[in-house]
C-alpha cells in the first residue's frame, strides 16, 4: 500500500521548493523543474488512484478514497489549488472531485475548507474550472 503520509510529505516538500518562484526561475532551474515535475507526478497519481473508473468494486473505491482523504494530504491539495501551476491545480481539483464523490467524505472536505479554493476557479475560464465545478457539485449535493 502507498503511504498517505509519504505522498503528503513528497508533495509538501516539492511545493515548498517551488513556492514563490517566478515562471522564469522555474524555467531556468533544473532543480525547481524537478520539484515541479515530482509534484505533478504525485498529483497525477492521486487523481488516478482515487478515480472510480479504475475500480470494479465500488466498496474498494470507497476504502481507497477514505484512506487518502486525510488532513495532511488535504492540506497539500489545498496548497496545490492555490499554486499558480495549472496542471497542479487541475489534478488537485480532480482528486477532490473523486473524494467528494464518496458521500462519507463530504463533511471532512467541507470542514477542512476545501470548498473555498474550488470556488475561486468559478470566476475564470481556466481548464481547472471544469474539475472545480464537478467537485463543488458533489460537495454541495448538486447534480453534475
PDB file of C-alpha atoms in Angstrom:
ATOM      1  CA  UNK A   1       0.000   0.000   0.000  1.00  0.00           C
ATOM      2  CA  UNK A   2       1.069   3.534  -0.706  1.00  0.00           C
ATOM      3  CA  UNK A   3       1.584   5.510   2.487  1.00  0.00           C
ATOM      4  CA  UNK A   4      -0.677   8.569   2.649  1.00  0.00           C
ATOM      5  CA  UNK A   5       1.893  10.278   4.864  1.00  0.00           C
ATOM      6  CA  UNK A   6       4.664   9.641   2.326  1.00  0.00           C
ATOM      7  CA  UNK A   7       2.539  11.034  -0.512  1.00  0.00           C
ATOM      8  CA  UNK A   8       1.661  14.129   1.524  1.00  0.00           C
ATOM      9  CA  UNK A   9       5.298  14.663   2.536  1.00  0.00           C
ATOM     10  CA  UNK A  10       6.612  14.288  -1.037  1.00  0.00           C
ATOM     11  CA  UNK A  11       4.069  16.752  -2.305  1.00  0.00           C
ATOM     12  CA  UNK A  12       4.642  19.214   0.545  1.00  0.00           C
ATOM     13  CA  UNK A  13       8.415  19.098   0.024  1.00  0.00           C
ATOM     14  CA  UNK A  14       8.125  19.839  -3.691  1.00  0.00           C
ATOM     15  CA  UNK A  15       5.568  22.566  -3.076  1.00  0.00           C
ATOM     16  CA  UNK A  16       7.802  24.304  -0.553  1.00  0.00           C
ATOM     17  CA  UNK A  17      10.701  24.218  -3.024  1.00  0.00           C
ATOM     18  CA  UNK A  18       8.697  25.912  -5.777  1.00  0.00           C
ATOM     19  CA  UNK A  19       6.642  28.263  -3.600  1.00  0.00           C
ATOM     20  CA  UNK A  20       7.001  31.870  -4.629  1.00  0.00           C
ATOM     21  CA  UNK A  21       9.302  31.268  -7.597  1.00  0.00           C
ATOM     22  CA  UNK A  22       8.631  33.046 -10.858  1.00  0.00           C
ATOM     23  CA  UNK A  23       7.963  31.281 -14.126  1.00  0.00           C
ATOM     24  CA  UNK A  24      11.390  32.444 -15.344  1.00  0.00           C
ATOM     25  CA  UNK A  25      13.114  30.973 -12.279  1.00  0.00           C
ATOM     26  CA  UNK A  26      11.217  27.729 -12.742  1.00  0.00           C
ATOM     27  CA  UNK A  27      12.159  27.566 -16.417  1.00  0.00           C
ATOM     28  CA  UNK A  28      15.844  28.277 -15.758  1.00  0.00           C
ATOM     29  CA  UNK A  29      16.402  25.922 -12.836  1.00  0.00           C
ATOM     30  CA  UNK A  30      16.635  22.153 -13.375  1.00  0.00           C
ATOM     31  CA  UNK A  31      16.222  21.624  -9.617  1.00  0.00           C
ATOM     32  CA  UNK A  32      12.994  23.625  -9.499  1.00  0.00           C
ATOM     33  CA  UNK A  33      11.760  21.880 -12.648  1.00  0.00           C
ATOM     34  CA  UNK A  34      12.403  18.541 -10.944  1.00  0.00           C
ATOM     35  CA  UNK A  35      10.348  19.631  -7.923  1.00  0.00           C
ATOM     36  CA  UNK A  36       7.514  20.854 -10.144  1.00  0.00           C
ATOM     37  CA  UNK A  37       7.656  17.588 -12.103  1.00  0.00           C
ATOM     38  CA  UNK A  38       7.585  15.496  -8.934  1.00  0.00           C
ATOM     39  CA  UNK A  39       4.585  17.440  -7.645  1.00  0.00           C
ATOM     40  CA  UNK A  40       2.830  16.940 -10.984  1.00  0.00           C
ATOM     41  CA  UNK A  41       3.562  13.200 -10.929  1.00  0.00           C
ATOM     42  CA  UNK A  42       2.322  12.781  -7.347  1.00  0.00           C
ATOM     43  CA  UNK A  43      -0.836  14.760  -8.093  1.00  0.00           C
ATOM     44  CA  UNK A  44      -1.471  12.703 -11.235  1.00  0.00           C
ATOM     45  CA  UNK A  45      -1.023   9.532  -9.196  1.00  0.00           C
ATOM     46  CA  UNK A  46      -3.586  10.757  -6.657  1.00  0.00           C
ATOM     47  CA  UNK A  47      -6.015  11.723  -9.394  1.00  0.00           C
ATOM     48  CA  UNK A  48      -5.778   8.271 -10.947  1.00  0.00           C
ATOM     49  CA  UNK A  49      -5.775   6.088  -7.842  1.00  0.00           C
ATOM     50  CA  UNK A  50      -8.869   7.821  -6.477  1.00  0.00           C
ATOM     51  CA  UNK A  51     -10.861   7.697  -9.729  1.00  0.00           C
ATOM     52  CA  UNK A  52     -13.742   5.231  -9.522  1.00  0.00           C
ATOM     53  CA  UNK A  53     -13.426   4.240 -13.192  1.00  0.00           C
ATOM     54  CA  UNK A  54     -10.387   2.139 -12.281  1.00  0.00           C
ATOM     55  CA  UNK A  55     -12.289   0.039  -9.737  1.00  0.00           C
ATOM     56  CA  UNK A  56     -14.557  -2.913 -10.420  1.00  0.00           C
ATOM     57  CA  UNK A  57     -15.806  -2.863  -6.852  1.00  0.00           C
ATOM     58  CA  UNK A  58     -17.307   0.367  -5.526  1.00  0.00           C
ATOM     59  CA  UNK A  59     -16.597  -0.692  -1.944  1.00  0.00           C
ATOM     60  CA  UNK A  60     -12.881  -0.932  -2.693  1.00  0.00           C
ATOM     61  CA  UNK A  61     -13.004   2.566  -4.236  1.00  0.00           C
ATOM     62  CA  UNK A  62     -14.717   3.886  -1.088  1.00  0.00           C
ATOM     63  CA  UNK A  63     -11.969   2.372   1.078  1.00  0.00           C
ATOM     64  CA  UNK A  64      -9.224   3.932  -1.063  1.00  0.00           C
ATOM     65  CA  UNK A  65     -10.790   7.399  -1.104  1.00  0.00           C
ATOM     66  CA  UNK A  66     -11.498   7.228   2.617  1.00  0.00           C
ATOM     67  CA  UNK A  67      -7.915   6.188   3.329  1.00  0.00           C
ATOM     68  CA  UNK A  68      -6.457   9.038   1.270  1.00  0.00           C
ATOM     69  CA  UNK A  69      -8.842  11.767   2.416  1.00  0.00           C
ATOM     70  CA  UNK A  70      -6.763  12.706   5.460  1.00  0.00           C
ATOM     71  CA  UNK A  71      -5.939  16.186   6.739  1.00  0.00           C
ATOM     72  CA  UNK A  72      -2.201  16.184   5.856  1.00  0.00           C
ATOM     73  CA  UNK A  73      -2.996  15.266   2.263  1.00  0.00           C
ATOM     74  CA  UNK A  74      -5.935  17.675   2.098  1.00  0.00           C
ATOM     75  CA  UNK A  75      -3.614  20.462   3.246  1.00  0.00           C
ATOM     76  CA  UNK A  76      -1.203  19.866   0.368  1.00  0.00           C
ATOM     77  CA  UNK A  77      -4.087  19.560  -2.096  1.00  0.00           C
ATOM     78  CA  UNK A  78      -5.308  22.934  -0.843  1.00  0.00           C
ATOM     79  CA  UNK A  79      -1.827  24.347  -1.463  1.00  0.00           C
ATOM     80  CA  UNK A  80      -1.841  22.826  -4.954  1.00  0.00           C
ATOM     81  CA  UNK A  81      -5.082  24.632  -5.723  1.00  0.00           C
ATOM     82  CA  UNK A  82      -3.531  27.936  -4.714  1.00  0.00           C
ATOM     83  CA  UNK A  83      -0.237  27.446  -6.598  1.00  0.00           C
ATOM     84  CA  UNK A  84      -0.049  29.154  -9.988  1.00  0.00           C
ATOM     85  CA  UNK A  85       0.777  25.933 -11.880  1.00  0.00           C
ATOM     86  CA  UNK A  86      -2.382  24.971 -13.783  1.00  0.00           C
ATOM     87  CA  UNK A  87      -1.653  21.237 -14.111  1.00  0.00           C
ATOM     88  CA  UNK A  88      -1.170  21.051 -10.332  1.00  0.00           C
ATOM     89  CA  UNK A  89      -4.446  22.895  -9.783  1.00  0.00           C
ATOM     90  CA  UNK A  90      -6.322  20.649 -12.199  1.00  0.00           C
ATOM     91  CA  UNK A  91      -5.025  17.397 -10.698  1.00  0.00           C
ATOM     92  CA  UNK A  92      -5.783  18.620  -7.163  1.00  0.00           C
ATOM     93  CA  UNK A  93      -9.320  19.669  -8.151  1.00  0.00           C
ATOM     94  CA  UNK A  94      -9.901  16.335  -9.909  1.00  0.00           C
ATOM     95  CA  UNK A  95      -8.684  14.430  -6.839  1.00  0.00           C
ATOM     96  CA  UNK A  96     -11.006  16.477  -4.631  1.00  0.00           C
ATOM     97  CA  UNK A  97     -13.834  15.665  -7.050  1.00  0.00           C
ATOM     98  CA  UNK A  98     -13.030  11.974  -6.635  1.00  0.00           C
ATOM     99  CA  UNK A  99     -13.078  12.364  -2.845  1.00  0.00           C
ATOM    100  CA  UNK A 100     -16.337  14.331  -2.974  1.00  0.00           C
ATOM    101  CA  UNK A 101     -17.985  11.532  -4.985  1.00  0.00           C
ATOM    102  CA  UNK A 102     -17.738   9.482  -1.785  1.00  0.00           C
ATOM    103  CA  UNK A 103     -20.625  10.890   0.308  1.00  0.00           C
ATOM    104  CA  UNK A 104     -18.899   9.787   3.512  1.00  0.00           C
ATOM    105  CA  UNK A 105     -16.108  12.306   2.866  1.00  0.00           C
ATOM    106  CA  UNK A 106     -18.072  15.464   2.072  1.00  0.00           C
ATOM    107  CA  UNK A 107     -18.250  16.684   5.661  1.00  0.00           C
ATOM    108  CA  UNK A 108     -14.472  16.224   6.066  1.00  0.00           C
ATOM    109  CA  UNK A 109     -13.839  18.145   2.848  1.00  0.00           C
ATOM    110  CA  UNK A 110     -16.129  20.981   3.915  1.00  0.00           C
ATOM    111  CA  UNK A 111     -14.731  21.106   7.465  1.00  0.00           C
ATOM    112  CA  UNK A 112     -11.187  21.410   6.127  1.00  0.00           C
ATOM    113  CA  UNK A 113     -12.159  24.326   3.877  1.00  0.00           C
ATOM    114  CA  UNK A 114     -11.804  22.621   0.506  1.00  0.00           C
ATOM    115  CA  UNK A 115     -14.798  24.451  -0.955  1.00  0.00           C
ATOM    116  CA  UNK A 116     -13.131  27.864  -0.706  1.00  0.00           C
ATOM    117  CA  UNK A 117     -10.260  27.410  -3.177  1.00  0.00           C
ATOM    118  CA  UNK A 118     -12.535  25.480  -5.538  1.00  0.00           C
ATOM    119  CA  UNK A 119     -14.946  28.427  -5.648  1.00  0.00           C
ATOM    120  CA  UNK A 120     -12.159  30.732  -6.805  1.00  0.00           C
ATOM    121  CA  UNK A 121     -11.991  28.845 -10.120  1.00  0.00           C
ATOM    122  CA  UNK A 122     -15.612  29.661 -10.909  1.00  0.00           C
ATOM    123  CA  UNK A 123     -14.578  33.235 -11.670  1.00  0.00           C
ATOM    124  CA  UNK A 124     -12.287  32.326 -14.559  1.00  0.00           C
ATOM    125  CA  UNK A 125     -12.322  30.110 -17.594  1.00  0.00           C
ATOM    126  CA  UNK A 126      -9.234  28.023 -16.922  1.00  0.00           C
ATOM    127  CA  UNK A 127      -9.281  24.262 -17.609  1.00  0.00           C
ATOM    128  CA  UNK A 128      -9.292  23.815 -13.830  1.00  0.00           C
ATOM    129  CA  UNK A 129     -12.791  25.262 -13.758  1.00  0.00           C
ATOM    130  CA  UNK A 130     -14.365  22.022 -15.040  1.00  0.00           C
ATOM    131  CA  UNK A 131     -12.797  19.903 -12.291  1.00  0.00           C
ATOM    132  CA  UNK A 132     -13.647  22.537  -9.677  1.00  0.00           C
ATOM    133  CA  UNK A 133     -17.296  22.686 -10.770  1.00  0.00           C
ATOM    134  CA  UNK A 134     -17.576  18.887 -10.656  1.00  0.00           C
ATOM    135  CA  UNK A 135     -16.013  18.790  -7.186  1.00  0.00           C
ATOM    136  CA  UNK A 136     -18.331  21.515  -5.925  1.00  0.00           C
ATOM    137  CA  UNK A 137     -21.368  19.781  -7.414  1.00  0.00           C
ATOM    138  CA  UNK A 138     -20.545  16.685  -5.387  1.00  0.00           C
ATOM    139  CA  UNK A 139     -19.539  18.614  -2.272  1.00  0.00           C
ATOM    140  CA  UNK A 140     -22.678  20.693  -2.121  1.00  0.00           C
ATOM    141  CA  UNK A 141     -25.019  17.935  -3.293  1.00  0.00           C
ATOM    142  CA  UNK A 142     -25.794  19.240  -6.765  1.00  0.00           C
ATOM    143  CA  UNK A 143     -26.243  17.073  -9.824  1.00  0.00           C
ATOM    144  CA  UNK A 144     -23.272  17.100 -12.175  1.00  0.00           C
TER     145      UNK A 144
END
